[in-house]
Short mmCIF file of C-alpha atoms and ligand atoms in Angstrom, two decimals:
data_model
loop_
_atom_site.label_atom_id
_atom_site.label_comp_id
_atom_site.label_asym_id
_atom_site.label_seq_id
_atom_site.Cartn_x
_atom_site.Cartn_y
_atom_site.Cartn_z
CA UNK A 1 70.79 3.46 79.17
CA UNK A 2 71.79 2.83 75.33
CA UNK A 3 74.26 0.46 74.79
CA UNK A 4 76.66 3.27 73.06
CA UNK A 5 75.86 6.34 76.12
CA UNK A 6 78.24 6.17 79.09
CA UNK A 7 77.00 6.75 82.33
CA UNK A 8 77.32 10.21 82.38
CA UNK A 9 75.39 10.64 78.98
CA UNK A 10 72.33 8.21 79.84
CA UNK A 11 72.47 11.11 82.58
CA UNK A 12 68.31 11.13 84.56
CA UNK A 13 65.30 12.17 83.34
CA UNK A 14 65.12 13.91 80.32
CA UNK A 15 65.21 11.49 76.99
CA UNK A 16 68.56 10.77 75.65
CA UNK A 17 69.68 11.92 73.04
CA UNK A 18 71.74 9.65 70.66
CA UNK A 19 75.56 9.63 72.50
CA UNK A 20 78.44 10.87 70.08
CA UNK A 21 81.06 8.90 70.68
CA UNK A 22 84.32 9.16 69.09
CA UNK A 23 83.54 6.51 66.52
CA UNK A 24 80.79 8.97 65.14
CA UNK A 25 83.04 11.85 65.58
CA UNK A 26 85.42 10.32 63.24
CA UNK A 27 82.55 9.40 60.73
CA UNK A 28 81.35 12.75 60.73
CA UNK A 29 84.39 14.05 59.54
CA UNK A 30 85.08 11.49 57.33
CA UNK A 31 81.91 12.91 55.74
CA UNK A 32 82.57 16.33 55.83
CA UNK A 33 80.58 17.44 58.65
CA UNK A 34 82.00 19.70 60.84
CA UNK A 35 82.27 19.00 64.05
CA UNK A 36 80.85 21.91 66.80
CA UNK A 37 82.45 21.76 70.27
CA UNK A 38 82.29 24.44 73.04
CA UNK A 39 83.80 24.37 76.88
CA UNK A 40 81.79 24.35 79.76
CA UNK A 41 82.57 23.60 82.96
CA UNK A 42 79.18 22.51 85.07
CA UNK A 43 76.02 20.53 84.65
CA UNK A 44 73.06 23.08 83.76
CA UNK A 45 75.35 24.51 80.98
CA UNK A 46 76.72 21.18 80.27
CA UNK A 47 72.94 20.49 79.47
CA UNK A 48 71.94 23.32 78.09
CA UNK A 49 75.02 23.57 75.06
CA UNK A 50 74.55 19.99 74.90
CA UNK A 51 70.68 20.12 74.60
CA UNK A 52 71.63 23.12 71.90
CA UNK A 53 73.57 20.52 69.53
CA UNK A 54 76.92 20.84 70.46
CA UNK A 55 78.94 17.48 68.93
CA UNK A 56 81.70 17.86 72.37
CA UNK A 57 82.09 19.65 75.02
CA UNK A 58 85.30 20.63 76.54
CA UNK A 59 85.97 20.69 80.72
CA UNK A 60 88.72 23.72 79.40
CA UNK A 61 91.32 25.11 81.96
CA UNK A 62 89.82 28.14 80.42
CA UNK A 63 88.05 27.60 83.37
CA UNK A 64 91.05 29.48 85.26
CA UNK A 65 90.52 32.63 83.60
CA UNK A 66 86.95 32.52 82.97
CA UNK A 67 85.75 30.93 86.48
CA UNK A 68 88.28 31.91 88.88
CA UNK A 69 89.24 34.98 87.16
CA UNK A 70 92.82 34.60 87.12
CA UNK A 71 95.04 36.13 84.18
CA UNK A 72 96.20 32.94 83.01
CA UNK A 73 95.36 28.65 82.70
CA UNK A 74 98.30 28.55 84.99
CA UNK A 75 96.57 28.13 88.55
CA UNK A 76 94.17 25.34 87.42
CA UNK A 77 95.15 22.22 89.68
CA UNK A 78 93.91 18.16 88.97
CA UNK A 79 91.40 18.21 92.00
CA UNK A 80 89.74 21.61 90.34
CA UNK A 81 89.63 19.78 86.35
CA UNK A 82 88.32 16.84 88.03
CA UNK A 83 85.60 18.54 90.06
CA UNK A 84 84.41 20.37 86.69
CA UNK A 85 84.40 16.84 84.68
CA UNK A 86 82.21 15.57 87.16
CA UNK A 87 80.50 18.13 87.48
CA UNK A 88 79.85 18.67 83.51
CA UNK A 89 79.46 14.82 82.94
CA UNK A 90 76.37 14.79 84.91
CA UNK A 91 75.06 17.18 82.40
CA UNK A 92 75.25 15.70 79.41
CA UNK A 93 73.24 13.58 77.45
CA UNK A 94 74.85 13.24 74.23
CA UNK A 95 77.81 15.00 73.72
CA UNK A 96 81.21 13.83 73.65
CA UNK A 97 83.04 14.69 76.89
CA UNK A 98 87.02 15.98 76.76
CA UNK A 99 88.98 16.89 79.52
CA UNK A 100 91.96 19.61 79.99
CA UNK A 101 95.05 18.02 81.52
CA UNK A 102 96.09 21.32 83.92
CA UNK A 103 99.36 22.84 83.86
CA UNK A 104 102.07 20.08 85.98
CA UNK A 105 99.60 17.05 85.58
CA UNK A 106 101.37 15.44 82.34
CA UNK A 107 104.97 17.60 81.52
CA UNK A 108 106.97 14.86 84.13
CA UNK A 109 106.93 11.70 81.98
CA UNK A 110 103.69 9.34 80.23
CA UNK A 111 103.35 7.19 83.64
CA UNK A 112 102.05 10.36 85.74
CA UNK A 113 100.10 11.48 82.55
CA UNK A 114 98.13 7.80 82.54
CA UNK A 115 97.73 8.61 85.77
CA UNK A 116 96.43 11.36 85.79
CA UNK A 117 94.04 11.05 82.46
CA UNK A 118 92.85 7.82 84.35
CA UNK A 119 91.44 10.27 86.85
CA UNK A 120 89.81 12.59 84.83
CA UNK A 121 88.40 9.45 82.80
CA UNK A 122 86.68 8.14 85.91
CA UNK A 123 85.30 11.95 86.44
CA UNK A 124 83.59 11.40 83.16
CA UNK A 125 86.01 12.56 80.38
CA UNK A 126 85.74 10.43 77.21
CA UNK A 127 89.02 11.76 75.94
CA UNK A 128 92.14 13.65 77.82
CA UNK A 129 93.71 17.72 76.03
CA UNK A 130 97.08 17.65 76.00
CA UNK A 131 99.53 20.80 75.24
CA UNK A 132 102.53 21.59 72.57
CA UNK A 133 104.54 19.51 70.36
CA UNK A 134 107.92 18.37 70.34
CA UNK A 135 108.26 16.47 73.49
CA UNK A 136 104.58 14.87 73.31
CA UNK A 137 104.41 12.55 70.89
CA UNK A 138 106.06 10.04 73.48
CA UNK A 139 103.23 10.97 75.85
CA UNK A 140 100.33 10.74 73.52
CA UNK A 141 101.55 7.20 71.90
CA UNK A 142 101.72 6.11 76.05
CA UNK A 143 98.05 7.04 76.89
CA UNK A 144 96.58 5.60 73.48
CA UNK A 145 98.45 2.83 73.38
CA UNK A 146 96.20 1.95 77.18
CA UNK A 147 92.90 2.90 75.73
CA UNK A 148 92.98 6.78 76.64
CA UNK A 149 92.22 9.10 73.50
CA UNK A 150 93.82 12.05 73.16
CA UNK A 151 93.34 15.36 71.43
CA UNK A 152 96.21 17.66 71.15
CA UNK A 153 96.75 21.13 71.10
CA UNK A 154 99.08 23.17 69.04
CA UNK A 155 99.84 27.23 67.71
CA UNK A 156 98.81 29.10 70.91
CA UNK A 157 99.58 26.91 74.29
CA UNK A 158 98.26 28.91 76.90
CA UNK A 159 100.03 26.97 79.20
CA UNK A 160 103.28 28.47 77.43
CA UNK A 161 101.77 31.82 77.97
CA UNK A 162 105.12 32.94 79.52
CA UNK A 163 107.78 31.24 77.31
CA UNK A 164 105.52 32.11 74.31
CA UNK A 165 105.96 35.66 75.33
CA UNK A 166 101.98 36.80 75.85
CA UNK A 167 99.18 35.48 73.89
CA UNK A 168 100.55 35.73 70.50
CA UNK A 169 99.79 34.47 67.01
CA UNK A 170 102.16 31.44 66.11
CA UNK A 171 103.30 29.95 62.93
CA UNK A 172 103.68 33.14 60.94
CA UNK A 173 106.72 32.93 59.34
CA UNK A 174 107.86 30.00 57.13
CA UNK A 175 110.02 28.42 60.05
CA UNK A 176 107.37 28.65 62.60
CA UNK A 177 104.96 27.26 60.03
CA UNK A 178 106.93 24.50 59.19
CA UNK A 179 107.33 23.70 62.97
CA UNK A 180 103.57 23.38 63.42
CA UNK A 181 103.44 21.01 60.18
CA UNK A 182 106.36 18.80 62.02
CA UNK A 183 104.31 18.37 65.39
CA UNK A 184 101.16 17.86 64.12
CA UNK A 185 102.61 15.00 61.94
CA UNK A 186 104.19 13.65 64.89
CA UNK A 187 101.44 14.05 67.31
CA UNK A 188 99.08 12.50 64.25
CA UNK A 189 100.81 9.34 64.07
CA UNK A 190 101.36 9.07 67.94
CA UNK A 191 97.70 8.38 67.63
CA UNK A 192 96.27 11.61 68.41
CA UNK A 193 92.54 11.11 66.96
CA UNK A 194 91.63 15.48 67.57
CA UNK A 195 93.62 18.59 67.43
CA UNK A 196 93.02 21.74 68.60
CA UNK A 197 94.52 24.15 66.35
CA UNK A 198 94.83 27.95 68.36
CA UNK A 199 95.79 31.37 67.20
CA UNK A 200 97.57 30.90 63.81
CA UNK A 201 97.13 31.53 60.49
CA UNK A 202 94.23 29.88 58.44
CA UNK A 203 96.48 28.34 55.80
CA UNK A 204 98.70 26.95 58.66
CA UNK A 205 95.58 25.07 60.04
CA UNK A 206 94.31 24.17 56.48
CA UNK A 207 97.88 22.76 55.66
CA UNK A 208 97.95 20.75 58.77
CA UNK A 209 94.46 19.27 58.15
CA UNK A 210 95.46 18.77 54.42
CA UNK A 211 99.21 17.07 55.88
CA UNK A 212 96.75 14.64 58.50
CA UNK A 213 93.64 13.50 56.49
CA UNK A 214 91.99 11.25 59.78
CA UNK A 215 93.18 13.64 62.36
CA UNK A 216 89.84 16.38 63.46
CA UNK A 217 91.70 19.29 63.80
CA UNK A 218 89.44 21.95 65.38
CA UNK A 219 90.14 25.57 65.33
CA UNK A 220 90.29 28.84 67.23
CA UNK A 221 91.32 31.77 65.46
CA UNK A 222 92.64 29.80 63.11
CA UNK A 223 90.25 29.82 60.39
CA UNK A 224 87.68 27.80 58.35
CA UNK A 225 89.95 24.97 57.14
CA UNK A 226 89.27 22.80 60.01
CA UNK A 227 87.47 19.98 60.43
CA UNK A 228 85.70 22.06 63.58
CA UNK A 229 85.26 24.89 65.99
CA UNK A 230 85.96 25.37 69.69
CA UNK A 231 84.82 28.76 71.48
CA UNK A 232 84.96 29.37 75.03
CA UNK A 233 81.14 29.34 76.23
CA UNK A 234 81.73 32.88 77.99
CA UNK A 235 83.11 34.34 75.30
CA UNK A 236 81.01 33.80 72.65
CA UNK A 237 78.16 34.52 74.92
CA UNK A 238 79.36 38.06 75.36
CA UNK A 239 79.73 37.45 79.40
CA UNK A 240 83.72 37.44 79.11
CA UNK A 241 84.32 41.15 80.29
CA UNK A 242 87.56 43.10 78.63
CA UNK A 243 88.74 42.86 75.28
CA UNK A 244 88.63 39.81 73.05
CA UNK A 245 90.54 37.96 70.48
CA UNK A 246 89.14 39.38 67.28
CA UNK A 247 87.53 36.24 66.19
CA UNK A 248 85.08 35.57 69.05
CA UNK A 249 81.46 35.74 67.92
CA UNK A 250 79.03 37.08 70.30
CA UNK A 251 76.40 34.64 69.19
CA UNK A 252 74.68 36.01 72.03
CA UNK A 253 73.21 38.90 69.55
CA UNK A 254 70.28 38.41 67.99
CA UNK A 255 69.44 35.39 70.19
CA UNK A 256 66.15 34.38 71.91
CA UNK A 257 67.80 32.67 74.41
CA UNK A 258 71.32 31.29 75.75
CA UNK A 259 70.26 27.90 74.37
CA UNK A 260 69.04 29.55 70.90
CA UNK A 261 72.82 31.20 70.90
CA UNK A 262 74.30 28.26 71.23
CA UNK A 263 72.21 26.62 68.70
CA UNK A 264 73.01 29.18 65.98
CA UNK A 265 76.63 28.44 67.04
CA UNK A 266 76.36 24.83 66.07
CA UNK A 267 74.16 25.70 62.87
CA UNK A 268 77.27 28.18 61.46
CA UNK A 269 80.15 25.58 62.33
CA UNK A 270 78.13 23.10 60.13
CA UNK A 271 77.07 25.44 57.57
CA UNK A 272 80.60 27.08 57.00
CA UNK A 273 79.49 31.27 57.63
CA UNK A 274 81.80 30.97 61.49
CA UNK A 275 84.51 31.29 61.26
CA UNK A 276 84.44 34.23 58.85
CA UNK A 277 87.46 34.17 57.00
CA UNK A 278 88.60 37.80 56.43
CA UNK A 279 89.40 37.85 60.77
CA UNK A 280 92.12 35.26 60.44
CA UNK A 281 94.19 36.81 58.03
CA UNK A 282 96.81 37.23 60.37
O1 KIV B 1 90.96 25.63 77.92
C1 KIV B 1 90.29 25.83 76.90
O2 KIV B 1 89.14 26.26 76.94
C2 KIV B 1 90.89 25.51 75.62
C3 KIV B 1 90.19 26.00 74.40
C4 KIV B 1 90.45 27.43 74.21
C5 KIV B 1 90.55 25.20 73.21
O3 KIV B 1 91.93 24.92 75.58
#
C-alpha cells in the first residue's frame, strides 16, 4: 500500500493506481483541470468507472431511485449508504471516495451529523455530501473543524423534492439567484472544500465558482462553468428507464464497452465538449 492510498484504494490484486486524494483534487483545480466524478454504488462498478479515469466517485442516495426504484432519495436510510460505501470502497483503487448523508442523518443538529459522517468514514468515504444552504453552514464548520471534509450541495436538493415543489430548476430569477450566491459563500467559508451545483442556470453556477475561487464546484445541469461534472452512472449509461433531465449524455452510444463509456465521459469533462452549453439555457 502507498503511503497516500487508504485502505480501500490499495484495494487486492490489480496494480494501484496513483490515489487522488483531496490534496490533488484541489491542485487539479487550481490548475484548471476539471475534475470528472460519477456515482456508483458497488465494487465491480466502483472498479470499473474507477479503472475508466474517473477523479471521485460518489456512494449517491441516487441510489434510492436508481437501485431500489423508488420515486424519490427520500427512503435511503444510514445502514443502506453505509452498506454501499463499503461496498464501493472495496472497489476502488484510485479514486476519491464521497459519501451521501441520507435524508434524517444530519438535519437534527452537527453532533448527530459527526456522528453519523464518522460512520460512513469508517465504511470508506473520504469525504461526507451534505444538502441545502441556509441552516448548514453551522453543520459543515462542525464536521471540518474534526477532520471530516465536506462537499455541499446546492440549486436542486432532492431531498427537498417536496418543499421544492417537484424536481424543478432553481435560481432563475434574480432573488433566487442571489440566494444561491449567499449560501454558497456561506457554505465556502464554513470550510466546504466541493460543491455540487444541481439544476440551475449556467451563469448561476459560473457566478458561484467566480464568487468562491478554492471551492470545486461540480455541476449537473448546470452548465460548463464548473470546476467539474457529476452524472448518475445509470443515467448516462442509458440503463435509467423513463424520461431524463435534458442534459444527461448517453455516453453509452458509440461505446465499445461500459468501461470505454465511461472513459469518453472523463475525456469530455477534461476536454470541455460535456456539458454542451446550448442544454442549460434554462
Ligand atoms: O445522489 C446523487 O447521486 C447526487 C448526484 C446527483 C449529485 O446527489
Amino acid at each position: 500500500m502507498s503511503s497516500q492510498q487508504s485502505p480501500a484504494q490499495a484495494g487486492a490484486g490489480t496494480p494501484a493506481r496513483k490515489a487522488i486524494t483531496l490534496h490533488h483534487l484541489r491542485e487539479m483545480h487550481a490548475r484548471g483541470e476539471k475534475i470528472a466524478v460519477i456515482t456508483a454504488y458497488d465494487a465491480s462498478f466502483a472498479a470499473l468507472v474507477d479503472a475508466a479515469g474517473v477523479d471521485a466517485i460518489l456512494v449517491g442516495d441516487s441510489l434510492g431511485m436508481v437501485l431500489k426504484g423508488q420515486p424519490s432519495t427520500l427512503s435511503v436510510t444510514m445502514e443502506q449508504i453505509g452498506y454501499h460505501t463499503r461496498s464501493t470502497s472495496r472497489g476502488v483503487k484510485g479514486a476519491f471516495l464521497i459519501a451521501d448523508m441520507p435524508f434524517g442523518s444530519y438535519q437534527e443538529n452537527p453532533v448527530q451529523a459527526l456522528r453519523n459522517a464518522g460512520t460512513l468514514m469508517a465504511a470508506g468515504a473520504q469525504m461526507v455530501k451534505i444538502e441545502g444552504g441556509g441552516w448548514t453552514p453551522e453543520t459543515v464548520r462542525f464536521l471540518v473543524e474534526r477532520g471530516v471534509p465536506v462537499c455541499a450541495h446546492l440549486g436542486l436538493t432532492p431531498q427537498s423534492v417536496h418543499a421544492l415543489g417537484g424536481y424543478r430548476i432553481q435560481g432563475k430569477d434574480a432573488a433566487g439567484a442571489e440566494t444561491l450566491r449567499q449560501h454558497a459563500k456561506a457554505l465556502a467559508d464554513a470550510g466546504a472544500a466541493m460543491m455540487v451545483l444541481e439544476l440551475m442556470p449556467s451563469a448561476v453556477a459560473a457566478q458561484v465558482q467566480a464568487d468562491n475561487p478554492q471551492l470545486m464546484t461540480i455541476g449537473i445541469g448546470a452548465g460548463p462553468g464548473t470546476a467539474g461534472q457529476v452524472l448518475v452512472l445509470h443515467d448516462m449509461l442509458g440503463v435509467t428507464r423513463g424520461r431524463l433531465p435534458r442534459f444527461v449524455r448517453n455516453f453509452m452510444e458509440g461505446a465499445a464497452s461500459i468501461e470505454d463509456a465511461v472513459a469518453r465521459y472523463v475525456k469530455a469533462v477534461k476536454d470541455g465538449s460535456f456539458p454542451d452549453p446550448a442544454l442549460h439555457a434554462y
